[in-house]
XYZ file of C-alpha atoms in Angstrom:
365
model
C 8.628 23.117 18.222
C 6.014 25.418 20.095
C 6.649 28.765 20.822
C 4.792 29.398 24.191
C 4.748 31.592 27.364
C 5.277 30.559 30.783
C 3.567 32.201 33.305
C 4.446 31.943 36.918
C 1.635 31.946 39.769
C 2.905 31.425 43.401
C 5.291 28.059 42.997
C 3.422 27.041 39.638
C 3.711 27.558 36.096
C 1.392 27.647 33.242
C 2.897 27.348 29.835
C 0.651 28.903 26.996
C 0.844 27.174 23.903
C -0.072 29.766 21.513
C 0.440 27.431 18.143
C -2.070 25.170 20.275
C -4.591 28.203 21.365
C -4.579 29.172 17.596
C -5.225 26.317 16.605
C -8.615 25.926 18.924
C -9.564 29.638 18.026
C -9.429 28.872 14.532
C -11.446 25.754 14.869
C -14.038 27.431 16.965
C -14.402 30.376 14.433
C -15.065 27.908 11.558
C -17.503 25.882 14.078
C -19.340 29.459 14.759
C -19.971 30.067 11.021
C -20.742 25.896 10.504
C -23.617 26.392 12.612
C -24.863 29.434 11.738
C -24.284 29.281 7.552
C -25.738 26.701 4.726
C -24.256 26.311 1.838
C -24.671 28.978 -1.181
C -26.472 26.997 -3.189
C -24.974 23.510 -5.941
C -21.705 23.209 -6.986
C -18.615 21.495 -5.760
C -16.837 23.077 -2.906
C -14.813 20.769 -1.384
C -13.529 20.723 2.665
C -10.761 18.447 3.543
C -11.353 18.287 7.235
C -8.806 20.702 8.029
C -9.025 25.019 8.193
C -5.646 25.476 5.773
C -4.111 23.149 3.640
C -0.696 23.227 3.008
C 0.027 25.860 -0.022
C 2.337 24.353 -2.954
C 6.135 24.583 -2.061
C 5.649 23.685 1.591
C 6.321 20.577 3.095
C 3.784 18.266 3.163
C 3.528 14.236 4.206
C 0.630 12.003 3.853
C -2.764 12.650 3.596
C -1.447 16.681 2.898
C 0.341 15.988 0.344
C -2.509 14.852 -1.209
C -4.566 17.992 -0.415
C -1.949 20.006 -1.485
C -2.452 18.469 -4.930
C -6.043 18.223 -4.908
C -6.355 22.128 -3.664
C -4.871 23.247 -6.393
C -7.766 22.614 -8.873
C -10.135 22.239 -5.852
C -9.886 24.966 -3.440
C -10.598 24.254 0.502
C -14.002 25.538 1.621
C -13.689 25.162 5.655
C -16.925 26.429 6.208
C -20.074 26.455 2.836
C -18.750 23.169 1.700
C -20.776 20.439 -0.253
C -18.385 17.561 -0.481
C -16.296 16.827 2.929
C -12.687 14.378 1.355
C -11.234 13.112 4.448
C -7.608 11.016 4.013
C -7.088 8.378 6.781
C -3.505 9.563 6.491
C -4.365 13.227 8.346
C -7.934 13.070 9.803
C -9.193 16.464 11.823
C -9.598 15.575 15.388
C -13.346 17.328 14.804
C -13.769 14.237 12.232
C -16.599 13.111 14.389
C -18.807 15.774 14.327
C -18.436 16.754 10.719
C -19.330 13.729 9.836
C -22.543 14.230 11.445
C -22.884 17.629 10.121
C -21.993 16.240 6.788
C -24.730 13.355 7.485
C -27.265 16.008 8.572
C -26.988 18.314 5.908
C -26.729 15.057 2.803
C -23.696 16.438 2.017
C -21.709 13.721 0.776
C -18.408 12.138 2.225
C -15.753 10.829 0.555
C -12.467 8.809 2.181
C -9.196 8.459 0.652
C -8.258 5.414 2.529
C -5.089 4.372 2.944
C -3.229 1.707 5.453
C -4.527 0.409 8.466
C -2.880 -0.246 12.179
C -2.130 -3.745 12.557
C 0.095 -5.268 15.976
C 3.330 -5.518 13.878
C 2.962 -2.025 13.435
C 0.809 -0.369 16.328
C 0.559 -2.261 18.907
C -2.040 -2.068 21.395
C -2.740 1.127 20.098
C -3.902 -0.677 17.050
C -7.972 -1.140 17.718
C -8.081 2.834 18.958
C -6.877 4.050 15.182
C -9.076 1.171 13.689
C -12.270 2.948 15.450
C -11.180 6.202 14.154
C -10.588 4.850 10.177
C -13.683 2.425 10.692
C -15.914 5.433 11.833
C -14.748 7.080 8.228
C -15.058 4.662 5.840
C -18.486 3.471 7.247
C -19.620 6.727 6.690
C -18.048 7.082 3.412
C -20.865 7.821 0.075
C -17.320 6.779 -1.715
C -14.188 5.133 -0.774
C -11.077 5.844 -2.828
C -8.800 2.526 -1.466
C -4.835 3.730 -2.451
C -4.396 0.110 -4.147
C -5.428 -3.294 -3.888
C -3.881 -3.959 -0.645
C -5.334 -1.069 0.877
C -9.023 -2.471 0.158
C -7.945 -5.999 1.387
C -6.550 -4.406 4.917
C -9.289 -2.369 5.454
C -12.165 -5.276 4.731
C -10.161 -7.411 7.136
C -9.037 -5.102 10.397
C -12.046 -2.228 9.258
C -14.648 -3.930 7.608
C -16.523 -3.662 4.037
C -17.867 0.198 3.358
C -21.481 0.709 3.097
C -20.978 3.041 0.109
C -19.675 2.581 -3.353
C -15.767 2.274 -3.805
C -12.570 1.962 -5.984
C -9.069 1.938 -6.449
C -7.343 4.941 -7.726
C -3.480 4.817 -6.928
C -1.769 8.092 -5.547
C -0.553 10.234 -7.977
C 2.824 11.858 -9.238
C 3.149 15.488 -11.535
C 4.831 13.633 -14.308
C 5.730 16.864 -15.938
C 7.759 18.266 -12.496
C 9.633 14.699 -11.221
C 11.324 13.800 -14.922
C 14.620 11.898 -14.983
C 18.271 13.626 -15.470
C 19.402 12.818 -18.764
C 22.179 10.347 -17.505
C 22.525 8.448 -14.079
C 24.489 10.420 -11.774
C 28.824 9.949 -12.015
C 30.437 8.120 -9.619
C 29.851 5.236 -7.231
C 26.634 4.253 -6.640
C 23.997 6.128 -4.362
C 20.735 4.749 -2.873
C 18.372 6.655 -1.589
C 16.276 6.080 1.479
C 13.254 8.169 1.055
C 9.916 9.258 2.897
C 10.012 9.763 6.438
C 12.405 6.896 8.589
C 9.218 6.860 11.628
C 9.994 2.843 12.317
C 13.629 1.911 12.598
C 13.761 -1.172 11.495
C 13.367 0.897 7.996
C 16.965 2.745 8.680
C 18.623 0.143 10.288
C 18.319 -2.588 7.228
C 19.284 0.069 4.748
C 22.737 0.828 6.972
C 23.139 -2.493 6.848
C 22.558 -2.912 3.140
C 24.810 -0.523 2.844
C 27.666 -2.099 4.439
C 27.761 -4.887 2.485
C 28.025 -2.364 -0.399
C 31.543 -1.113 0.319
C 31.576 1.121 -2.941
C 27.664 2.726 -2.653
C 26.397 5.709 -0.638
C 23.472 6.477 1.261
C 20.887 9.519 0.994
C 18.155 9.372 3.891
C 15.312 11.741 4.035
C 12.495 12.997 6.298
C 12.058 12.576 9.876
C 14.397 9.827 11.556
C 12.842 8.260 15.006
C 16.296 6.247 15.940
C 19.694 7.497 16.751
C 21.858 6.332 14.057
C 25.423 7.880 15.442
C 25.679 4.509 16.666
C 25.460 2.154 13.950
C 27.049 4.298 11.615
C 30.485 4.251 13.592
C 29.750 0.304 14.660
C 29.664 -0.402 10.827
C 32.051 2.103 9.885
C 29.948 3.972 7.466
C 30.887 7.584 8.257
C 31.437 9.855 5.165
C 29.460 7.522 3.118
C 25.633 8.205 4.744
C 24.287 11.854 4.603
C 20.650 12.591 6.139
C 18.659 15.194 4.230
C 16.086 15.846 6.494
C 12.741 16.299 5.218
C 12.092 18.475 2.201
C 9.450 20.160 0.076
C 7.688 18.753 -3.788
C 9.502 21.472 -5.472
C 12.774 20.068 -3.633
C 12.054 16.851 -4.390
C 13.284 15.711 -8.185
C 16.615 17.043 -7.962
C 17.691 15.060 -4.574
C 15.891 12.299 -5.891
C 18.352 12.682 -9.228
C 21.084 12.530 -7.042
C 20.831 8.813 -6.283
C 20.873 5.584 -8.890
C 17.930 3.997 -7.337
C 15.248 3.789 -4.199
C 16.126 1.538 -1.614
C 12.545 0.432 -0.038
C 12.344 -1.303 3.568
C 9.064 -0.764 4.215
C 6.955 -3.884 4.439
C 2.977 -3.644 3.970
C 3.592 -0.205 2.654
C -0.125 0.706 1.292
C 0.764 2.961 -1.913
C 3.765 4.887 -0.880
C 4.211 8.021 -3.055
C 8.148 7.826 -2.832
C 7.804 5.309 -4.483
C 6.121 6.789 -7.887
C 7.550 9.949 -7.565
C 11.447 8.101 -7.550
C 9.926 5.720 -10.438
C 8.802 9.224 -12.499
C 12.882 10.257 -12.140
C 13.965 7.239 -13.436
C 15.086 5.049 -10.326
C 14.480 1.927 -10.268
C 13.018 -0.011 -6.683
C 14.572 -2.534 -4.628
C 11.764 -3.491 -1.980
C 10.349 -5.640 0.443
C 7.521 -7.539 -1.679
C 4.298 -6.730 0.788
C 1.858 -4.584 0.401
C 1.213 -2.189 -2.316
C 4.707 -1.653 -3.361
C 4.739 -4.446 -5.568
C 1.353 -3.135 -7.208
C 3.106 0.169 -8.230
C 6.461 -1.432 -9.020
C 5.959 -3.946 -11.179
C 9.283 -5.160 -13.462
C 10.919 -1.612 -12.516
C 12.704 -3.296 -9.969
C 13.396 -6.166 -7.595
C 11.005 -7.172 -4.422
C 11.945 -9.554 -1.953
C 10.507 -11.871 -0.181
C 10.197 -12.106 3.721
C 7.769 -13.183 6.639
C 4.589 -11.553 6.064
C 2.791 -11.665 9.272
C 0.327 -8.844 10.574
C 1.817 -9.204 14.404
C 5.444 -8.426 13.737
C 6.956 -6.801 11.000
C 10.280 -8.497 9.629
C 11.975 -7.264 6.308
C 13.692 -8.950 3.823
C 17.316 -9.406 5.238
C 20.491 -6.848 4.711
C 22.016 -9.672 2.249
C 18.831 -10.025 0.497
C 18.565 -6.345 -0.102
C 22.558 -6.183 -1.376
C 22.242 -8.732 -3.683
C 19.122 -7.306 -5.088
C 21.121 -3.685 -5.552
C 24.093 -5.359 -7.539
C 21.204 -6.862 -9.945
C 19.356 -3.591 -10.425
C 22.701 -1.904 -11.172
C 24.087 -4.702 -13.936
C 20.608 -3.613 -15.247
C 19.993 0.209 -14.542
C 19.570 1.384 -18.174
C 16.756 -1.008 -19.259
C 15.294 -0.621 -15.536
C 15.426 3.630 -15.417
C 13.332 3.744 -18.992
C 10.690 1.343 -17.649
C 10.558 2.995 -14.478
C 10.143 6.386 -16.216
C 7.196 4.998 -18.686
C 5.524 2.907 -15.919
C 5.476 5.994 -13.751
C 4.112 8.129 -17.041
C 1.045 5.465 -18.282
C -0.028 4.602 -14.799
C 0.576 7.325 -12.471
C 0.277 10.656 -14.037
C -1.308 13.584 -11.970
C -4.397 15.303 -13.937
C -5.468 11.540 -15.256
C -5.802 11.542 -11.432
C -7.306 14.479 -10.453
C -9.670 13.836 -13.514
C -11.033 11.192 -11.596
C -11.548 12.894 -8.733
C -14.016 15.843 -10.548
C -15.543 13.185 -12.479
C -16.223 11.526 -9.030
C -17.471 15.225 -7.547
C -19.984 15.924 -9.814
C -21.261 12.805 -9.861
C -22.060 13.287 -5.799
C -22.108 16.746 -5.216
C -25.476 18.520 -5.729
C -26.123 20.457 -8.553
């Protein structure tokens, strides 16, 4: 929410946005020393499109979250930068024009790319966002695709970057998300994580869950539906609680609160709920599409469903149940492969390794 100020004139009123006006004052400041300062000679000073990135603790989702991580071994430089790292998961509105002050000055880009829009998903908004992450990766000196299906997505709705790329999963602090030492007592609890923004993804999982008379539900982040409804059409009240979002420190002990991550996201790029529930020990029941199944591998059970780019239909509620009771019968075997999956392939500082390996090789010296 906003805080603004109305002011009245005659029988109008003009609401100030001040979050808004501080916003544009801030980008104007950083715009007034762009144009007026070079950089202070080689190095790596890296600017992530945006003036502040969020400091560790605070919420973050996305392309941010990302940043956060990155920032804290590579500080943000708004404004004598040599490397600009935009996300397609939070791009500046500027992202236009510092490109082409990035371009001018042969400062080299790099893109973190992520999904694409597609119909099933976007709509006829779909080709507007596809000019925006087109217009970044083609002027990418790197792309960074977040898994295998990200690259394949982008080369069909994008098209193939002009610069050199690769495929570097996202990343979880191994060290901070660690598994409790036993399951948690009690019936079991699934966890709906990430943020709920199509709902299809809450709907199947109430539905899942009523088919489950003896299991719980925990459902994070930002919910676009109204589920009142269903909950008291299926009869589910007292056994669904909704979290809200929450920050990284928050994160491993609600995630230790459930038995395993319930998934209904299809043609998920490389979600990061996904590694960070793995690195606690929960095993995944999924929809088998996009880069889930990359990241999951045999810590879990994906199901098949119509995989079409102009609609987007999950695996059913049954299919989903059945898959829980399996995961269950095997949690033990499934939470220590989870765990060392999560360890060997997703660990953060092998990650952000990469990433100053990758800045010195294209910053200039």
């Amino acid at each position: 929410m906003h805080v603004g100020r109305s002011c009245s004139r005659g029988s109008s009123v003009v609401r100030i946005d001040r979050a808004r006006v501080g916003r544009h004052a801030d980008a104007l400041r950083r715009w007034g020393r762009l144009v007026v300062q070079r950089s202070r000679g080689p190095g790596v000073r890296v600017f992530y499109g945006h003036d502040r990135v969020p400091a560790p603790g605070e919420a973050v989702a996305g392309g941010s979250a990302k940043f956060q991580r990155l920032a804290t071994r590579f500080p943000n430089h708004p404004s004598d930068f040599t490397l600009l790292y935009l996300a397609t998961t939070w791009l500046p509105r500027d992202m236009r024009f510092l490109i082409g002050l990035a371009q001018r000055r042969r400062i080299p880009i790099v893109v973190n790319q992520d999904g694409v829009a597609y119909p099933g998903f976007a709509g006829a908004a779909s080709e507007g966002l596809n000019r925006t992450y087109r217009r970044a990766l083609l002027a990418a000196d790197h792309v960074l695709y977040q898994s295998e299906f990200s690259r394949q997505s982008a080369d069909l709705f994008l098209g193939e970057p002009h610069g050199s790329w690769e495929i570097l999963y996202n990343a979880v602090d191994v060290d901070h998300f660690v598994p409790a030492e036993a399951p948690p007592p009690g019936a079991p609890v699934l966890l709906l994580g990430g943020d709920q923004t199509q709902a299809y993804r809450l709907e199947v999982a109430l539905r899942t869950l009523a088919r489950l008379p003896e299991a719980r539900l925990i459902v994070t982040g930002r919910v676009v539906s109204r589920p009142e409804p269903l909950v008291r059409e299926l009869g589910l009240e007292g056994r669904v609680e909704f979290v809200g979002r929450y920050t990284q420190r928050e994160a491993p002990a609600l995630i230790r609160r459930a038995h395993l991550l319930l998934h209904t996201k299809v043609k998920d790029p490389c979600p990061s709920a996904v590694i960070e529930a793995m690195a606690c020990g929960l095993p995944v029941v999924y929809a088998a599409s996009g880069g889930t199944p990359e990241l999951v591998g045999d810590c879990g059970v994906g199901l098949d469903h119509p995989d079409s780019w102009d609609a987007d239909t999950p695996p059913s509620p049954d299919q989903f149940a059945a898959a829980v009771r399996d995961v269950l019968e095997r949690l033990p075997e499934l939470r220590s492969a989870a765990r060392r999956r999560a360890v060997e392939r997703f660990a953060l500082q092998p990650w952000l390794d990469r990433h100053a390996e990758l800045f010195d090789e294209l910053a200039p010296r």
